[in-house]
Coordinates of C-alpha atoms in Angstrom, one line a residue:
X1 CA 9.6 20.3 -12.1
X2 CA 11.9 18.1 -14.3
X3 CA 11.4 14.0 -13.5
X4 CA 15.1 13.2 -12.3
X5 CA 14.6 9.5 -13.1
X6 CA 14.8 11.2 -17.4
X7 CA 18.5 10.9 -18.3
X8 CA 20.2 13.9 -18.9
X9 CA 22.8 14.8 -21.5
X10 CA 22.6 11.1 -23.0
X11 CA 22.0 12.1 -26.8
X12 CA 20.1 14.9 -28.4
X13 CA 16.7 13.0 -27.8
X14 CA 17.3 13.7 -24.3
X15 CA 18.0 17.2 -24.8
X16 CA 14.8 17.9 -26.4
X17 CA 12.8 15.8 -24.2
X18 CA 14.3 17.7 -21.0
X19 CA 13.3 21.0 -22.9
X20 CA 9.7 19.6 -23.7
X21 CA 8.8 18.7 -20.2
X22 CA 10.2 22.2 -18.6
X23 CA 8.0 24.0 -21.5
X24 CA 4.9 22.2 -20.4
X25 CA 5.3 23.2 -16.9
X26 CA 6.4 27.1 -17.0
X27 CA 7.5 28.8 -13.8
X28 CA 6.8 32.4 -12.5
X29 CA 10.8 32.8 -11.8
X30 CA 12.2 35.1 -14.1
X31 CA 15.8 33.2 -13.1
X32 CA 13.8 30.1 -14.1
X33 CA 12.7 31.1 -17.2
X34 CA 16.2 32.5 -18.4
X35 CA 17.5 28.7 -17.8
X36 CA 14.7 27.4 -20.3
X37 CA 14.9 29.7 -22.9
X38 CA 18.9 29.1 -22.9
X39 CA 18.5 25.2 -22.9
X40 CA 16.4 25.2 -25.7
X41 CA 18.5 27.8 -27.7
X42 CA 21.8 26.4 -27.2
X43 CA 21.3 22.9 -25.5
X44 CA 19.5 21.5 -28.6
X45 CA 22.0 22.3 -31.5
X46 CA 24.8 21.5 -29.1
X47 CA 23.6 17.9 -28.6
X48 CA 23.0 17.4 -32.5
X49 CA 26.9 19.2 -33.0
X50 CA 27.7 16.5 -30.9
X51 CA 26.0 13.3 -32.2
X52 CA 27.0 14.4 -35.7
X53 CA 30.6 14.4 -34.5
X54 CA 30.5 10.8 -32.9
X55 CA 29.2 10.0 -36.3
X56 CA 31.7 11.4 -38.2
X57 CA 34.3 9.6 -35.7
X58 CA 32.8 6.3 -36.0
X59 CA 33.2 6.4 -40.3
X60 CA 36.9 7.8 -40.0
X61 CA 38.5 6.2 -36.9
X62 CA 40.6 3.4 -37.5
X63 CA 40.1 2.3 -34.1
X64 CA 36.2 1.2 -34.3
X65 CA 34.4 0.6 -31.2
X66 CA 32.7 -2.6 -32.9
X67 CA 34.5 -5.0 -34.7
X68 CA 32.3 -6.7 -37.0
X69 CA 33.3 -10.4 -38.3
X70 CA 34.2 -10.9 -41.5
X71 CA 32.3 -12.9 -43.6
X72 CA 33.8 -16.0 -45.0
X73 CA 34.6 -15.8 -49.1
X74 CA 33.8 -18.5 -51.6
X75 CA 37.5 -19.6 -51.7
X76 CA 37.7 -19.4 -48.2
X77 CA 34.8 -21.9 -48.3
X78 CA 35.9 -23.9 -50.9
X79 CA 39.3 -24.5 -49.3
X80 CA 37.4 -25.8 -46.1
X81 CA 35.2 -28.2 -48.3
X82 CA 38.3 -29.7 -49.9
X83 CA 40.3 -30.0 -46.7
X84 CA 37.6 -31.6 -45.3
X85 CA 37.3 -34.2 -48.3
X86 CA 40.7 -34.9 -48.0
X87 CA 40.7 -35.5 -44.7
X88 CA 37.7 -38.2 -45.3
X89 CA 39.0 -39.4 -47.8
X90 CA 42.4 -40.5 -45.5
X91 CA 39.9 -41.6 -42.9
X92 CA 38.6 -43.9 -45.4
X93 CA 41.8 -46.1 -45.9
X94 CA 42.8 -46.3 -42.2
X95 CA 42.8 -49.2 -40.0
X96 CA 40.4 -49.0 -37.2
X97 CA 43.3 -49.1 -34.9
X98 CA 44.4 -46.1 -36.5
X99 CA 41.3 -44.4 -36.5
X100 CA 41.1 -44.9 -32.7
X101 CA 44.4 -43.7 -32.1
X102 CA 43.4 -40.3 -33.9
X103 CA 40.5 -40.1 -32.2
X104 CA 42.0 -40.4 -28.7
X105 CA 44.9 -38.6 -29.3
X106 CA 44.8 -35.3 -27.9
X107 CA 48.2 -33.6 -28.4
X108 CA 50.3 -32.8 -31.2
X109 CA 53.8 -31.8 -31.1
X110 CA 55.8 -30.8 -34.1
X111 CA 53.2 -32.0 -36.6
X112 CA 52.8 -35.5 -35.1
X113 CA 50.0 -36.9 -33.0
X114 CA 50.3 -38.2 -29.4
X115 CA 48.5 -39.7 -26.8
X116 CA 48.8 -39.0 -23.5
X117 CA 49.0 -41.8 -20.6
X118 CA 45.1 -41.1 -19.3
X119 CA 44.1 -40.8 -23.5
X120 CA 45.8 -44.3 -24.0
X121 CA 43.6 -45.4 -20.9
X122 CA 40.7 -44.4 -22.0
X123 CA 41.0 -45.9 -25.7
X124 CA 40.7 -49.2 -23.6
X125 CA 37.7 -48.5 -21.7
X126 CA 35.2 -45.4 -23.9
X127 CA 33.9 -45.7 -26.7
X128 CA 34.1 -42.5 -27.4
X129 CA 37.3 -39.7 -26.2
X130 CA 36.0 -36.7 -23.8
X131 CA 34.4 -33.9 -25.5
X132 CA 37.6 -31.0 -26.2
X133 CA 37.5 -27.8 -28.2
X134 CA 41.4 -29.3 -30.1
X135 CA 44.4 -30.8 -29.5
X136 CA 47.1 -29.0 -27.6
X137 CA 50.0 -28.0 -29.2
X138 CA 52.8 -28.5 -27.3
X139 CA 55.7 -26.9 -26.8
X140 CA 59.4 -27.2 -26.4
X141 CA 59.5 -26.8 -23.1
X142 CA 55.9 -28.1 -22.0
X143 CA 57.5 -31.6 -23.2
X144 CA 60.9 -31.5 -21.2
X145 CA 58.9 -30.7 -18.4
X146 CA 57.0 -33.3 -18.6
X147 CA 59.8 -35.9 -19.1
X148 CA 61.6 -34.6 -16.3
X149 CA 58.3 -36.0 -14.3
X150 CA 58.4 -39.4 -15.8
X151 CA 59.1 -41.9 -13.1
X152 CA 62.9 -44.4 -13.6
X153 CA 61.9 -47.5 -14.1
X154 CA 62.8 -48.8 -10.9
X155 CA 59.9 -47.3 -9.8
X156 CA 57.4 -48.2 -12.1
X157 CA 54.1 -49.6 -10.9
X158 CA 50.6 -51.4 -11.7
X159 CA 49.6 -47.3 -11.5
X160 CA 52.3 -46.1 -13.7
X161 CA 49.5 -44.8 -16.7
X162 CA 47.2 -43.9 -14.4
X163 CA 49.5 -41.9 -12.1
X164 CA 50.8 -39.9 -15.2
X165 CA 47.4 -38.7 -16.3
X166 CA 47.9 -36.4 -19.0
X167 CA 51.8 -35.4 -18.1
X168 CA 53.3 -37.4 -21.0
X169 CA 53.2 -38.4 -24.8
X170 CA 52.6 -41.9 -26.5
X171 CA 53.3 -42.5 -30.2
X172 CA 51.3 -44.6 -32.5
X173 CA 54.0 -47.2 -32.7
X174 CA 54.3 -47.3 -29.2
X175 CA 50.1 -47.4 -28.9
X176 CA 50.5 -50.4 -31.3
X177 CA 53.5 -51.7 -29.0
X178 CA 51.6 -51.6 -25.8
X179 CA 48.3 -53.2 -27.6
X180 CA 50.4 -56.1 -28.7
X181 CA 51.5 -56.3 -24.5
X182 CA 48.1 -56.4 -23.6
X183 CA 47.0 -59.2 -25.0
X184 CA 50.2 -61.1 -25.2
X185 CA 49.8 -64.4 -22.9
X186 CA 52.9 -64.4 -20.0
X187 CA 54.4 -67.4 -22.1
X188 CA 54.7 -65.2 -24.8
X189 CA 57.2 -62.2 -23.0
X190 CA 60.7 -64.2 -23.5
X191 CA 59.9 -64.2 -27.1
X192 CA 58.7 -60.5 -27.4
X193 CA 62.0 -59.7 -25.2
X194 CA 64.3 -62.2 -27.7
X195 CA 62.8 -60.5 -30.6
X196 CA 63.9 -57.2 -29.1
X197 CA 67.7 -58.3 -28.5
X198 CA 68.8 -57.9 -32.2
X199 CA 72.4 -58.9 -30.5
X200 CA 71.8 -61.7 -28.2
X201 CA 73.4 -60.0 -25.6
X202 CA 70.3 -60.8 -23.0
X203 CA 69.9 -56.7 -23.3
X204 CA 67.4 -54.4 -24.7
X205 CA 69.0 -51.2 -25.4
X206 CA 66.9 -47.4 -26.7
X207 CA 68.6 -48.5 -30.4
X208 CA 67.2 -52.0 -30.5
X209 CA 63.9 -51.3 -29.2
X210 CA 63.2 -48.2 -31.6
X211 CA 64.2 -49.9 -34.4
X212 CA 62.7 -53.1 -34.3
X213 CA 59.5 -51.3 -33.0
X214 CA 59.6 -48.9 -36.2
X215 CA 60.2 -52.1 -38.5
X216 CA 57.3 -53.7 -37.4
X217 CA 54.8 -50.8 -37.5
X218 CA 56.6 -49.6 -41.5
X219 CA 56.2 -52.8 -42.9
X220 CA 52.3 -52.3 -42.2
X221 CA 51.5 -49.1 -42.4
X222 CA 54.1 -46.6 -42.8
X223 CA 53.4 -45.5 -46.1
X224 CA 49.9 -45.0 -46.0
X225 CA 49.8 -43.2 -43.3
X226 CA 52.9 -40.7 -43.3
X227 CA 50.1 -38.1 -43.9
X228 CA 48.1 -38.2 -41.4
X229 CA 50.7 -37.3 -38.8
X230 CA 51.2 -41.0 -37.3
X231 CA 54.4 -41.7 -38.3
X232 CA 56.6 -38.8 -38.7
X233 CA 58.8 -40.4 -36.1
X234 CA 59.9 -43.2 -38.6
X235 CA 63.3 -42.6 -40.4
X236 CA 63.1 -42.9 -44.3
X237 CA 65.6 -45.9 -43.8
X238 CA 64.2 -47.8 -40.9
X239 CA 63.4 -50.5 -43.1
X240 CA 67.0 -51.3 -43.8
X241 CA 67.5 -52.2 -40.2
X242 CA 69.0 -49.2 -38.7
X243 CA 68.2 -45.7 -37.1
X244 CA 71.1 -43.1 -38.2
X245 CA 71.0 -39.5 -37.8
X246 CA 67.5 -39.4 -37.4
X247 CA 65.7 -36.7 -34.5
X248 CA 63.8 -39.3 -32.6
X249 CA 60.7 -37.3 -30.2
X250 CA 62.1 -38.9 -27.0
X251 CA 58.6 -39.9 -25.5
X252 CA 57.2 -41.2 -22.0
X253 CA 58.0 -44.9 -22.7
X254 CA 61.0 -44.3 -24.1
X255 CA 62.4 -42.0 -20.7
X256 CA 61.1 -44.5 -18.5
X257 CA 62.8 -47.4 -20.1
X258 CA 66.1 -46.2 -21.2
X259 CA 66.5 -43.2 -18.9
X260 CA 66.8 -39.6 -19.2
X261 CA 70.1 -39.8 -21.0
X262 CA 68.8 -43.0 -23.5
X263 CA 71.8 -45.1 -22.0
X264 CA 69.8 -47.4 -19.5
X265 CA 69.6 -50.9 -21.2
X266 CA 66.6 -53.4 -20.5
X267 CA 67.0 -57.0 -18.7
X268 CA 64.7 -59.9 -19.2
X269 CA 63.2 -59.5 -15.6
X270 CA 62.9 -55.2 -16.1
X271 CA 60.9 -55.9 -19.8
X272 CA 59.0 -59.0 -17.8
X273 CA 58.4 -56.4 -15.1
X274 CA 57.2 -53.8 -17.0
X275 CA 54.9 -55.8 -19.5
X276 CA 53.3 -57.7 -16.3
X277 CA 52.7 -54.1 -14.5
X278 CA 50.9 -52.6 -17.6
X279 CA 48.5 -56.1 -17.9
X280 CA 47.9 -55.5 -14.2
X281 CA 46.4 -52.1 -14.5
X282 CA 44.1 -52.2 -17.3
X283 CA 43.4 -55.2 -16.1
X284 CA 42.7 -53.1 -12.6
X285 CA 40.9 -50.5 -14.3
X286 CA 38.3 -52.8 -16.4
X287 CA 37.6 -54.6 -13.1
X288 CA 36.4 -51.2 -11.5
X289 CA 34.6 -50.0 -14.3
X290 CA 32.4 -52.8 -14.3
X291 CA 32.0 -53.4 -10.6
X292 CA 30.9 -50.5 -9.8
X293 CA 32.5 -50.7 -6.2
X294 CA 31.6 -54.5 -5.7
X295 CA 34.4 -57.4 -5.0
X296 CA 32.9 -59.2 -8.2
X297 CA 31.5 -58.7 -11.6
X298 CA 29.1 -60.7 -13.6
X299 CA 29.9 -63.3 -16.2
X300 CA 28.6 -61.1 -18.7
X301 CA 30.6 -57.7 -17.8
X302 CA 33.6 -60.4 -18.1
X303 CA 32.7 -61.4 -21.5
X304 CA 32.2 -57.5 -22.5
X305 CA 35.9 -57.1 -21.2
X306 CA 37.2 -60.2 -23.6
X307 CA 35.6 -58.3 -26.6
X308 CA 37.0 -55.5 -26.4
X309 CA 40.3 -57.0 -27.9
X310 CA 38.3 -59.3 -30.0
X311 CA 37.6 -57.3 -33.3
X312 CA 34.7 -58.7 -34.4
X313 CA 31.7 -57.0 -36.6
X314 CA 29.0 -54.6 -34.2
X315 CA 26.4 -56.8 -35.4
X316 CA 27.7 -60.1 -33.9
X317 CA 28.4 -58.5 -30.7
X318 CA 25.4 -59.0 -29.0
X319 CA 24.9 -62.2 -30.4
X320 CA 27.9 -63.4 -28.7
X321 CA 26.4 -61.7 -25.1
X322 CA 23.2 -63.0 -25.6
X323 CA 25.2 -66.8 -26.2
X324 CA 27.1 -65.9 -22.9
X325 CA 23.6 -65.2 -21.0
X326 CA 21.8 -67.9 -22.0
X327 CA 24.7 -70.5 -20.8
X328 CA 24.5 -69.0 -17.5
X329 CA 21.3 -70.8 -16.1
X330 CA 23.2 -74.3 -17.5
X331 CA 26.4 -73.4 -16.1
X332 CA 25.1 -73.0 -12.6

């Protein structure tokens, strides 16, 4: 008898192997034998008529069951050694502000990089930006959505960044803008606000902000870094003190401040209000990070918190905790 565990009909091999182990083992019945001698007359070439026909299909068809990769050319990977170069190259020249901000930022939109309100967060307290395959691209309609989400600035809070997670978009001025808030003293707001109110009219409006935000940010670093996707937000003209008809990314900051429709206008106590909220939260955040559910932290997470706006060489660093640690005992 045939072992029904051999498959059947699975190529020719099998075929021939069925054929084999019913010759070995011949039976009396004339029905039987009639079965045999017509397997192994017609099964065999059947089976090869039909292997060499799934052959033949595999060379012609233009629908392959296998796609095989293609493998990369020599311009192919000369093109991806000298974009990489280039790339290094611009890394080379940038501020380690800047190099921070690319780092972190994980969207794009239109060819410019953004941070979201959780990557800005995290700037401040990693080292290093979560692990992700790219940036997301986003779209048209992906952005409005996620402006319609922003929160009026009546209701903004010492959670506003943290609420927001990854539902909005921060541009590198406004990354530089918010830096400069965090380690502003609270003496120094009326002057930051002043500064702001090109028109002394004790008002901050969308015009005056963006502009003297893009002046300050050109005058540095505009263009060297146009190519790198930073600043494609800046008008050619900015630096002759105005904004015309120039497509501005309307951005998370930007709707919270100044509204949906751009025509809110900022007061002394709302840009106090604002500045103080945002010092509050990061201020929040470090504090948890380095409590680790306690109601204090050490002197010496406290000094780790001071450095990171102090840009000082990595070698010194631990000589200035090590300074901090051995005044301790004294100071006690």
């Amino acid at each position: 008898s045939v072992d029904m565990a051999t498959p059947i009909l699975r190529s020719s091999n099998a075929v021939i192997l069925i054929g084999k182990t019913i010759a070995r083992q011949p039976s009396r019945c004339i029905s039987h034998k009639r079965i045999v001698e017509k397997t192994l007359r017609y099964g065999v070439p059947i089976s090869i008529v039909a292997s060499a026909s799934m052959a033949a299909y595999l060379l012609v068809s233009k629908r392959p069951l296998t796609v095989l990769a293609k493998r990369p050319t020599k311009e192919m990977r000369d093109a991806a050694i000298r974009e990489d170069r280039e790339e290094a190259e611009h890394t080379m020249h940038l501020t380690q502000r800047e190099r921070r901000f690319i780092r972190f930022a994980s969207v794009e939109y239109e060819g410019q990089l953004y941070m979201t309100p959780e990557d800005f967060l995290e700037s401040l307290t990693e080292s290093e930006p979560r692990p992700r395959l790219h940036r997301h691209h986003l779209s048209k309609k992906e952005l409005d959505h996620m402006l319609e989400q922003t929160p009026a600035r009546k209701y903004g809070s010492t959670k506003l960044f943290r609420d927001l997670r990854e539902r909005g978009i921060i541009s590198y001025t406004e990354y530089l803008f918010l830096l400069s808030v965090l380690t502003k003293p609270q003496s120094g707001f009326r002057i930051a606000f002043n500064m702001f109110d090109t028109d002394g009219n004790q008002r901050v409006d969308k015009q005056e902000f963006l502009v003297v935000l893009q002046i300050l940010v050109a005058a540095l670093f505009f263009k060297k870094s146009g190519k790198l996707g930073l600043f494609t937000d800046v008008p050619p003209d900015v630096e002759d003190g105005e904004s015309k008809d120039y497509n501005i990314v309307d951005t998370t900051l930007l709707v919270h401040l100044f509204g949906k429709k751009g025509s809110d206008t900022l007061r002394y106590d709302d840009f106090h209000r604002f500045m103080d909220n945002l010092q509050t939260e990061v201020l929040e955040l470090e504090f948890t990070e380095f409590s680790r559910g306690m109601p204090t932290i050490s002197e010496v997470d406290f000094a780790r918190i001071l450095l990171r706006y102090t840009y000082i060489h990595s070698a010194n660093y631990e000589a200035y905790i090590d300074r901090v640690k051995d005044r301790i005992p004294e100071e006690k």
